[in-house]
CSV table of C-alpha atoms (C1' of nucleotides) in Angstrom, one decimal:
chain,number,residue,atom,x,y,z
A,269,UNK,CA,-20.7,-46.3,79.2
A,270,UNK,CA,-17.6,-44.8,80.8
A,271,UNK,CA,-15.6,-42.2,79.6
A,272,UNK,CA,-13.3,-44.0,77.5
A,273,UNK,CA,-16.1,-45.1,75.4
A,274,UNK,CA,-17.8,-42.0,75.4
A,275,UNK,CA,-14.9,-40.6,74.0
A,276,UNK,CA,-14.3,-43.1,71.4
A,277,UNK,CA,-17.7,-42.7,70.1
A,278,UNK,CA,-18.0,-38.9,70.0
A,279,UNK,CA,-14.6,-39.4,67.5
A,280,UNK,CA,-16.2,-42.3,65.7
A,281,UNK,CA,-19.5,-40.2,65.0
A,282,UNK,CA,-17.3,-37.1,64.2
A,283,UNK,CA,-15.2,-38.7,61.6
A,284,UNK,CA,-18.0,-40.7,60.1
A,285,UNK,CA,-19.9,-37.5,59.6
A,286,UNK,CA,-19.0,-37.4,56.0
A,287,UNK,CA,-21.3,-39.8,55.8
A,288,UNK,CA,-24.2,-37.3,57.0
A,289,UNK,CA,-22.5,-34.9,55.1
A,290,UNK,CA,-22.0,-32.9,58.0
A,291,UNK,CA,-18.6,-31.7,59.6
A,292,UNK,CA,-16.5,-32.6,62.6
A,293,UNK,CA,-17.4,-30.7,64.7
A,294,UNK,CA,-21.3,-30.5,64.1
A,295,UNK,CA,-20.7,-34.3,64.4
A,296,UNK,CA,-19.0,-34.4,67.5
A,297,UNK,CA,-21.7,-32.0,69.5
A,298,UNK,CA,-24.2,-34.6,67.8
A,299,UNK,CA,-22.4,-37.5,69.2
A,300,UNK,CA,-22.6,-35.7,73.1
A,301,UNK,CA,-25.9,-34.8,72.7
A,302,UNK,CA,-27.3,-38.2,71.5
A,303,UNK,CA,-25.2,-39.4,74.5
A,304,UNK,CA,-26.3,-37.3,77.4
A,305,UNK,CA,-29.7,-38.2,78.9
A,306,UNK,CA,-30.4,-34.9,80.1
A,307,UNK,CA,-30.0,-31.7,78.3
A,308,UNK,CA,-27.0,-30.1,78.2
A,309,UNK,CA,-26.2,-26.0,77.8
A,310,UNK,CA,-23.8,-24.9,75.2
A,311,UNK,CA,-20.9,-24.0,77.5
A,312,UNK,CA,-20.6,-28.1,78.6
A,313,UNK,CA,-20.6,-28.7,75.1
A,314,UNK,CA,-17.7,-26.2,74.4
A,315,UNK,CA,-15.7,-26.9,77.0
A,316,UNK,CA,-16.2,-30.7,77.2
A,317,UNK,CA,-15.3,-31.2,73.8
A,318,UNK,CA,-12.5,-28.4,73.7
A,319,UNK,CA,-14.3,-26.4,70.9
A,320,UNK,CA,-14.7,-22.6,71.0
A,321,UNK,CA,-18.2,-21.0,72.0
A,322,UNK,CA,-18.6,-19.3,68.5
A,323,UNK,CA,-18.1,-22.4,67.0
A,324,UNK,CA,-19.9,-24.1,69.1
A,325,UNK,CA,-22.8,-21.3,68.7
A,326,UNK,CA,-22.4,-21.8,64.8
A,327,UNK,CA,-22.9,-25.8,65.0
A,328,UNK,CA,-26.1,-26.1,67.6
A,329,UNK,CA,-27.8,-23.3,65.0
A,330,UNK,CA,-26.8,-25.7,61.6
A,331,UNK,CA,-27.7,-29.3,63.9
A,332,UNK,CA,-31.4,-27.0,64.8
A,333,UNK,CA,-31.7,-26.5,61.3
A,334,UNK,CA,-31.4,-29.8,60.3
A,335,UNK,CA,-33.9,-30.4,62.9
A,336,UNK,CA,-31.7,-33.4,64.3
A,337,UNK,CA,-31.3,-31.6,68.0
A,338,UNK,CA,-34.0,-29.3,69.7
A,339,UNK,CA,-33.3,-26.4,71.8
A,340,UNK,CA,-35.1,-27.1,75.4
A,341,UNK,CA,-35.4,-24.3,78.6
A,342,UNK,CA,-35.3,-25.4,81.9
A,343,UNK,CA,-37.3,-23.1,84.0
A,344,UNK,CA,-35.7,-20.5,86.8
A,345,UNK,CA,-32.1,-21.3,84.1
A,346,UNK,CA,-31.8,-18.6,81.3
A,347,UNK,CA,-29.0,-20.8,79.6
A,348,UNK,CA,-30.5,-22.9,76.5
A,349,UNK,CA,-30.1,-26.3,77.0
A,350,UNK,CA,-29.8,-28.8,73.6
A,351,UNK,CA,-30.8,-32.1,73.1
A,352,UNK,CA,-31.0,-34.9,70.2
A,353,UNK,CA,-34.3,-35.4,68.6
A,354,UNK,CA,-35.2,-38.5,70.8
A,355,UNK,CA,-37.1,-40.4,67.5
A,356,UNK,CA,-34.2,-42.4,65.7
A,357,UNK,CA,-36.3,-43.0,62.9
A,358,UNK,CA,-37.2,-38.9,62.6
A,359,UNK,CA,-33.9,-38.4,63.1
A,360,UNK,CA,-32.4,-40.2,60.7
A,361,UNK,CA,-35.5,-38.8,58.3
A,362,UNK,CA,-34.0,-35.5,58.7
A,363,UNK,CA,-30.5,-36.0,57.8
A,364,UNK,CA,-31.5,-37.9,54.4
A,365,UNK,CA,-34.4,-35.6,53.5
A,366,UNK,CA,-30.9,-32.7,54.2
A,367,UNK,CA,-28.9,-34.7,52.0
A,368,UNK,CA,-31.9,-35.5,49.6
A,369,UNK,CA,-32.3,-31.5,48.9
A,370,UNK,CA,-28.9,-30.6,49.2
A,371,UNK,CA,-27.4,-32.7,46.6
A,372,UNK,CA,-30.1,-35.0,44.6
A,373,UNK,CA,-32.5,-32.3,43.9
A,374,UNK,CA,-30.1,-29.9,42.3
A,375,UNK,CA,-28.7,-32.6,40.3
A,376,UNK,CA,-31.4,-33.8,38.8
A,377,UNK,CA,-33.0,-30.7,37.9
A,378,UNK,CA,-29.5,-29.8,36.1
A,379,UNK,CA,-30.0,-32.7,34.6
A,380,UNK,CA,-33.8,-31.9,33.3
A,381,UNK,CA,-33.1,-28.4,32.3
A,382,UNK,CA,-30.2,-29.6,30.2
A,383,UNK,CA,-32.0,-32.4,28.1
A,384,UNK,CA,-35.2,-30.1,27.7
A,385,UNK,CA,-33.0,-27.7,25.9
A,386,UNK,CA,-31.4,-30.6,23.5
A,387,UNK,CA,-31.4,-31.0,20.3
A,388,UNK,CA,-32.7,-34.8,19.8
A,389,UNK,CA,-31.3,-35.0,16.4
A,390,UNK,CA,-28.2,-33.9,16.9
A,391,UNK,CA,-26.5,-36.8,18.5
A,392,UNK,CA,-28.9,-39.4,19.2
A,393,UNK,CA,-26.4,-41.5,20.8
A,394,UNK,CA,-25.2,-39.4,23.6
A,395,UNK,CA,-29.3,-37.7,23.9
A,396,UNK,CA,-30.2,-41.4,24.7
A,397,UNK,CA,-27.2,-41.7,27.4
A,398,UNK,CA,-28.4,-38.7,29.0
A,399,UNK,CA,-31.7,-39.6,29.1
A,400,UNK,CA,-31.6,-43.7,30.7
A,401,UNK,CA,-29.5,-41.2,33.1
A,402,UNK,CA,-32.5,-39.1,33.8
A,403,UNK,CA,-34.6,-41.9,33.8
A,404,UNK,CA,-33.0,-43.9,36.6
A,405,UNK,CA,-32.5,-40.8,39.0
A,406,UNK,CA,-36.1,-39.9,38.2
A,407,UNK,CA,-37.3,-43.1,39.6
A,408,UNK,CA,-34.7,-43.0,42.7
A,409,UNK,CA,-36.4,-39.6,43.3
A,410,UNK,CA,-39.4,-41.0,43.7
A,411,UNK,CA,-38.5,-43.8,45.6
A,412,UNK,CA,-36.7,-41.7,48.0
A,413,UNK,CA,-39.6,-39.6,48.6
A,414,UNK,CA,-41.8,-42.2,49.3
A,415,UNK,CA,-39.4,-43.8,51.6
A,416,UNK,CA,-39.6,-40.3,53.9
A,417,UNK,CA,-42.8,-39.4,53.3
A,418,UNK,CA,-44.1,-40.4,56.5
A,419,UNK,CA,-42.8,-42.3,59.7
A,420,UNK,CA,-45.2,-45.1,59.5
A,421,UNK,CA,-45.2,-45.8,55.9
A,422,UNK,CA,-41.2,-45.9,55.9
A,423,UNK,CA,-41.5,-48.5,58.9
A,424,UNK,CA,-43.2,-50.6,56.5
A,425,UNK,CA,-40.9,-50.3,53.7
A,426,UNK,CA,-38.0,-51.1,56.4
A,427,UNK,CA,-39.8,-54.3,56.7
A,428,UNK,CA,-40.1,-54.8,53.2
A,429,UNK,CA,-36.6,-54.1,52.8
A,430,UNK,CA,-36.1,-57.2,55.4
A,431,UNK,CA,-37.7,-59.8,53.6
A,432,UNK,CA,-36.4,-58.8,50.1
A,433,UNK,CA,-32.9,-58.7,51.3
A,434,UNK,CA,-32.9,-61.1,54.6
A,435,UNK,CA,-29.2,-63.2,54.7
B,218,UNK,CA,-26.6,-29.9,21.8
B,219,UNK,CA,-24.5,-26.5,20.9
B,220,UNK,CA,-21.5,-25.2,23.0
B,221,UNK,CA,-23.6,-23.0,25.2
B,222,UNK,CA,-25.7,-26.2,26.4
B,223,UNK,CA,-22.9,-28.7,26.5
B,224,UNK,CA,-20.7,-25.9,29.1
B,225,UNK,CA,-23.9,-25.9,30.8
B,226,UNK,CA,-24.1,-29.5,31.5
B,227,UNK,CA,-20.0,-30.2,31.9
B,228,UNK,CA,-20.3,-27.2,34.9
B,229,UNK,CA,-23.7,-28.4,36.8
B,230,UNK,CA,-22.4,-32.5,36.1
B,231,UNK,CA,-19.0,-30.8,37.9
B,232,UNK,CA,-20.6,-29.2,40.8
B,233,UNK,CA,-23.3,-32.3,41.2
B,234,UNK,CA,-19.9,-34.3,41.7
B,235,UNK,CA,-20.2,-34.2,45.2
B,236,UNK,CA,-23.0,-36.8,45.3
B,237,UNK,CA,-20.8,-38.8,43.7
B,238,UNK,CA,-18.1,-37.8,46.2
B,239,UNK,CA,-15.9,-37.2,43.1
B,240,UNK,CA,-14.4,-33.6,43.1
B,241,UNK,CA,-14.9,-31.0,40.7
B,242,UNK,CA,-12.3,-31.5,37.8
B,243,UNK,CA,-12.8,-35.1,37.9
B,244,UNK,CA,-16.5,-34.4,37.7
B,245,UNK,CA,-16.3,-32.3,34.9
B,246,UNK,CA,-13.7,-34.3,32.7
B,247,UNK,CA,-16.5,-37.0,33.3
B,248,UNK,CA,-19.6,-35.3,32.3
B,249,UNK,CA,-17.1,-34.0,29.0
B,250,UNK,CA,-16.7,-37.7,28.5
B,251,UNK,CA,-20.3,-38.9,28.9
B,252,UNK,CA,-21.3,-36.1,25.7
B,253,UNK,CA,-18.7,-37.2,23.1
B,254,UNK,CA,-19.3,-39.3,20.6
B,255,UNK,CA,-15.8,-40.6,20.2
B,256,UNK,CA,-13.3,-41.4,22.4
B,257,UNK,CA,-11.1,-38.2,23.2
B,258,UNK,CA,-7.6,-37.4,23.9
B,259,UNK,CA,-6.3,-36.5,27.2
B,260,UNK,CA,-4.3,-32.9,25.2
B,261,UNK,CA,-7.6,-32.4,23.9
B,262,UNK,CA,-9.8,-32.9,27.3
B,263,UNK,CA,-7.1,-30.6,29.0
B,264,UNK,CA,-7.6,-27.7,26.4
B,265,UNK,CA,-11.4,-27.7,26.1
B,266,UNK,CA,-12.0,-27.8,30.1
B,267,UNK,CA,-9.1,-25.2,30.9
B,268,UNK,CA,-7.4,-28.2,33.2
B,269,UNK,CA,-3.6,-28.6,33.3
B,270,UNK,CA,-1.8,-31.4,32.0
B,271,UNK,CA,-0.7,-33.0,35.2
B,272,UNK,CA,-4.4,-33.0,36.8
B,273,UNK,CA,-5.8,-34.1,33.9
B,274,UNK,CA,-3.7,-37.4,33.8
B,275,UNK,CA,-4.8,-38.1,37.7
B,276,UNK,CA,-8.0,-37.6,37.3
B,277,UNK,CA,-7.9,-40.3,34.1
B,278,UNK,CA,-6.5,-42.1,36.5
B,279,UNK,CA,-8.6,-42.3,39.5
B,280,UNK,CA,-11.9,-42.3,37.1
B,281,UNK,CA,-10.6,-45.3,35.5
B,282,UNK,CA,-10.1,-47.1,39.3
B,283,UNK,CA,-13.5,-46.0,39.7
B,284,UNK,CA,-14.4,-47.9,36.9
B,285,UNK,CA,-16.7,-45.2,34.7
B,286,UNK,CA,-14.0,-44.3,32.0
B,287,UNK,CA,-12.4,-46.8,29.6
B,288,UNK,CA,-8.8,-46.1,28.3
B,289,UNK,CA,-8.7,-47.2,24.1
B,290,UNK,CA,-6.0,-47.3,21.4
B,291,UNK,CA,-6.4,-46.2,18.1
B,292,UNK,CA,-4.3,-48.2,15.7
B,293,UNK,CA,-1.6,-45.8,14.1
B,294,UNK,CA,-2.0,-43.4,17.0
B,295,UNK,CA,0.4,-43.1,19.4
B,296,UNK,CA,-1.6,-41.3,21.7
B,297,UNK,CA,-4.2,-42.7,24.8
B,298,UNK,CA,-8.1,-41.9,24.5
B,299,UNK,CA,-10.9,-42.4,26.9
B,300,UNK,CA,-14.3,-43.0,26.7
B,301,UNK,CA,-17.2,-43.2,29.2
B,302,UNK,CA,-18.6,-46.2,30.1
B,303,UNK,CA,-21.0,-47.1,27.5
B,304,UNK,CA,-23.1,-49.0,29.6
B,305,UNK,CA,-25.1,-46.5,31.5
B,306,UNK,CA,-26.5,-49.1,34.3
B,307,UNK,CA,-22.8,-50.4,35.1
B,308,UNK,CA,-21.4,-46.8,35.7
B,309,UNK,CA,-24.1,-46.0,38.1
B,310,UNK,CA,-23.4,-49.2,39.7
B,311,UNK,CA,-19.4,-48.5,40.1
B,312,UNK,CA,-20.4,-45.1,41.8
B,313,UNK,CA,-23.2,-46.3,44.1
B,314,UNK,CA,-20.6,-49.1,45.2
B,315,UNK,CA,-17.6,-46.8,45.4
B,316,UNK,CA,-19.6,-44.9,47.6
B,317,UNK,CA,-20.9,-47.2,50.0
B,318,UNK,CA,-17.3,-49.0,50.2
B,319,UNK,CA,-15.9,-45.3,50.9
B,320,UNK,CA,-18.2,-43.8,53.5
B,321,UNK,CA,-21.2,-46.3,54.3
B,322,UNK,CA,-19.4,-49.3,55.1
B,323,UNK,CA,-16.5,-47.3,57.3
B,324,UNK,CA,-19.0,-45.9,59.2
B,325,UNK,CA,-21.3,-48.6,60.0
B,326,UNK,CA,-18.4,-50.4,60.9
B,327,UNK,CA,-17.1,-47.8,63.4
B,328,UNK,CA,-21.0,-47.6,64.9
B,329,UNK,CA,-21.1,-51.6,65.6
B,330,UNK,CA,-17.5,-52.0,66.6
B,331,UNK,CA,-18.7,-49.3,69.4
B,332,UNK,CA,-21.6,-51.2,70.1
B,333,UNK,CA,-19.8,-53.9,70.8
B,334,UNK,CA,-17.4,-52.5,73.5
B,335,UNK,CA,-20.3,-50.4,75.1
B,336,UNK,CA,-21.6,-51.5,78.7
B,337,UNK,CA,-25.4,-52.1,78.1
B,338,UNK,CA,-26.1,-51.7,81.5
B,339,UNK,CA,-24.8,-47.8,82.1
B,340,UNK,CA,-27.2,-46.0,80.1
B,341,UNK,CA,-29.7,-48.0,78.6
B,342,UNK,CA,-31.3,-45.2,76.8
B,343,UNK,CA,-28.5,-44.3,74.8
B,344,UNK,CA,-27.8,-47.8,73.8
B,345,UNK,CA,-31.5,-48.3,72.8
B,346,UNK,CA,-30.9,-45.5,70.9
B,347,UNK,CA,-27.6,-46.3,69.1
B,348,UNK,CA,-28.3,-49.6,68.8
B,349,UNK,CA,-31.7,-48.8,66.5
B,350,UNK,CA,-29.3,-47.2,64.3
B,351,UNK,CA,-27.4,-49.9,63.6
B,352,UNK,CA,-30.4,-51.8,63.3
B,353,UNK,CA,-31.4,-49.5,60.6
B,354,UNK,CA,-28.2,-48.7,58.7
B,355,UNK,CA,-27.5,-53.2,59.1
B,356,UNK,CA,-30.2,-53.0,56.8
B,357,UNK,CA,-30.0,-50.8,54.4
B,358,UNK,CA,-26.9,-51.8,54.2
B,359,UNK,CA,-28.2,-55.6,53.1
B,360,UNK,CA,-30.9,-53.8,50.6
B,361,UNK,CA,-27.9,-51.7,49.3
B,362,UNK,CA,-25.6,-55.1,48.6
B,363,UNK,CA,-28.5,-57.1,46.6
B,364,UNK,CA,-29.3,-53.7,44.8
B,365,UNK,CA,-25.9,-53.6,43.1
B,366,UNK,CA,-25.3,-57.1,43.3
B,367,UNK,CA,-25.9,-58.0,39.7
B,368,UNK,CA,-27.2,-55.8,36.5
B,369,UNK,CA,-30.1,-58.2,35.7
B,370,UNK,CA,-31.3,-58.1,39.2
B,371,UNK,CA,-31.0,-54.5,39.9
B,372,UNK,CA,-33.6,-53.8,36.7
B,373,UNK,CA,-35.9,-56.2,38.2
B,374,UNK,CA,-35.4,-54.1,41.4
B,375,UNK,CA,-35.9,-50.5,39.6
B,376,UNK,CA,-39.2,-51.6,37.9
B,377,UNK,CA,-40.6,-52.6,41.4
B,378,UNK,CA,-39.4,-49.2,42.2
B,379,UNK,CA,-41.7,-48.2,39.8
B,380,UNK,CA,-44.4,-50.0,40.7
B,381,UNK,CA,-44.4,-48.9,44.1
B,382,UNK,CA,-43.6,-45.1,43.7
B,383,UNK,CA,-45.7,-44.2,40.3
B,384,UNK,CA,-46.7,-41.0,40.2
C,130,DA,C1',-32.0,1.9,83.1
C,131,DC,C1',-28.2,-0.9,84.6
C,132,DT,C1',-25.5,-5.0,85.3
C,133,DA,C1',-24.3,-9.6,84.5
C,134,DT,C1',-24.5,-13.3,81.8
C,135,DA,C1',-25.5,-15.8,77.4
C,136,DT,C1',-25.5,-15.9,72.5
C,137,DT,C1',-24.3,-14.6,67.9
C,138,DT,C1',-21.5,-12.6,64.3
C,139,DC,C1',-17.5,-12.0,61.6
C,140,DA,C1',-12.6,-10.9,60.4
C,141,DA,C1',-8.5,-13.3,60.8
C,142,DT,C1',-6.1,-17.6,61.2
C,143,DG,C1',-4.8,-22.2,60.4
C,144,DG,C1',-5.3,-26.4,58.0
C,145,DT,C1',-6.7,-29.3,54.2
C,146,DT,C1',-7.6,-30.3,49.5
C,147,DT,C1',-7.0,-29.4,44.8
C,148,DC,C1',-4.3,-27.6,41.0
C,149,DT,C1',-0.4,-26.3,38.4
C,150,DG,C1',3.9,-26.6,35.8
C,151,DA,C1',8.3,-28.3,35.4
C,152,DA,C1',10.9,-32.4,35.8
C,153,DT,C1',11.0,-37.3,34.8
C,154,DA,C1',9.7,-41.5,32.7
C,155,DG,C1',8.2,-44.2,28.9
C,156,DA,C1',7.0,-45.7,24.3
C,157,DG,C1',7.4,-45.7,19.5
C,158,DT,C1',10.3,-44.5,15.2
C,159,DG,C1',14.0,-43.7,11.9
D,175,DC,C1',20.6,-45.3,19.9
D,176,DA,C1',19.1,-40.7,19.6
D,177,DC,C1',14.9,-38.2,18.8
D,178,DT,C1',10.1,-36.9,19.4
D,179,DC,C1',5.9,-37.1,21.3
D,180,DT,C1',3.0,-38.5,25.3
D,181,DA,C1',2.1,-39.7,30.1
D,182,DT,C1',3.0,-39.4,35.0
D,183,DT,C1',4.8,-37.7,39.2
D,184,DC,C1',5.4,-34.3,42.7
D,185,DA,C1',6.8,-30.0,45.2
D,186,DG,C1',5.0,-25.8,45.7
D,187,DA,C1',1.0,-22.4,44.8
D,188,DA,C1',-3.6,-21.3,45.1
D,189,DA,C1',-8.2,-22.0,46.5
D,190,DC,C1',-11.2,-23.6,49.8
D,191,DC,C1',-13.2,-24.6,54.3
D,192,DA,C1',-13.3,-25.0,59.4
D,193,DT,C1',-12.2,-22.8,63.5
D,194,DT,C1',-11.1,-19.3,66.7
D,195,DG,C1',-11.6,-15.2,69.6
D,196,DA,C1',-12.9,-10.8,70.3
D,197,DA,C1',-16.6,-7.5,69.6
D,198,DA,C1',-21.4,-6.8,69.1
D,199,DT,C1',-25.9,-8.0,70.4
D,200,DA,C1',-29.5,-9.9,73.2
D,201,DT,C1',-31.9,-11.0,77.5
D,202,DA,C1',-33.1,-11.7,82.4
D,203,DG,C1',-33.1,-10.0,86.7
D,204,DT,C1',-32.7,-6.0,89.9
DNA sequence: ACTATATTTCAATGGTTTCTGAATAGAGTG
DNA sequence: CACTCTATTCAGAAACCATTGAAATATAGT
């Protein structure tokens, strides 16, 4: 991969991080780090990629908290050194179970909280809107959390996903 | 459902709107649309929300191109009136596809197109690794298409759901 | 304890998105 | 056709978010 294509994929991966739900530039230093083989220190990230140290601070602390990258020491360096979680599949775990809590969760529980409080009677019509809403996120929710429950368990359910929807 | 509760549920249905990746006024004009009973007009929507004229009118607009508002006439009025989708099921299909065609699709686009241009034999690791996601997203991305691919299906689809997440 | 280097924080800046309100277009009516 | 009421457009204003850079903090080695 030379640096042409580097490059073109560090931008692809940055703009498609609206897709994570992430920013550009936490996308970008994910797109270097899934790229480099060995670990790289924060000041090749910043100045590779033209953004400034803070930012670049800022951005390795949100990736470690998403727990997509970890931080790694190289012994007789006292830099820190990043690198992407080397599992795909825990990887990509992370960022949905992110999004999952982030937006879904939240949602939902609105969602509860306002039918719990609703008069039934009042109007039946838009009660029983509401609530085939409620319904059908409840069982997503469920679905989802099964799906990242565990590694293994998910592989399966990959596989299931294969033969239900082959083409 | 009294004022207090209905506010309650137009503001947390207006900040959920980014899992729809609707923004806020559009989410709430929605959610005030989902809890009427009649179809209102747009003078009417723009009063009770505190939303100017001229927003109102584009969001109408882009929420009818996404397909979860309807636009009526009432004979001897000269007016325009809007009402939700009354089919609970196809509205949640229009936003799960609007999604996917907006962000989903882009990106798994951008990841194989990159694949495709990327030297295999440079750094293998890497395009193990990039190509597992692609793997993965390919087929979600099938299991996604033959969710929303027809209503009747898709029930059939949320009852095996069911089954297979209880709890 | 001191120095040199690495990291984090945060106020200020710059850029993008969203919203408003006035101007414009359009549709129905006498 | 002139009038009235409604809908749409769009330039500028406001709100929002990402990024910078300098200052503050932390840490390792001497």
């Amino acid at each position: 991969m030379d640096a042409e294509e580097l490059n073109r994929f560090i931008e692809s991966w940055g703009s498609m991080g609206i897709l994570w739900g992430i920013n550009r530039s936490m996308a970008r230093i994910h797109a270097y780090l899934l790229v480099s083989e060995e670990p790289v220190d924060s000041e090749r990230i910043s100045s590779y990629l033209n953004i400034s140290r803070g930012n670049t601070s800022m951005c390795l602390k949100e990736l470690r908290n998403w727990g997509v990258i970890q931080r790694v020491n190289i012994s007789g360096d006292r830099r820190d050194f990043y690198m992407a979680e080397p599992d795909t599949w825990k990887m990509l775990y992370r960022i949905a179970i992110g999004r999952k809590s982030r937006e879904f969760d939240p949602a939902l529980h609105a969602l509860r909280h306002l039918l719990s409080e609703t008069d039934t009677g009042k109007s039946r019509k838009v009660h029983e809107r509401l609530t085939q809403v409620e319904e059908i996120l409840t069982t997503l929710d469920h679905f989802i959390d099964r799906f990242l429950e565990s590694e293994e368990k998910s592989k399966t359910i990959l596989s299931f996903f294969r033969n239900f929807a082959p083409k």
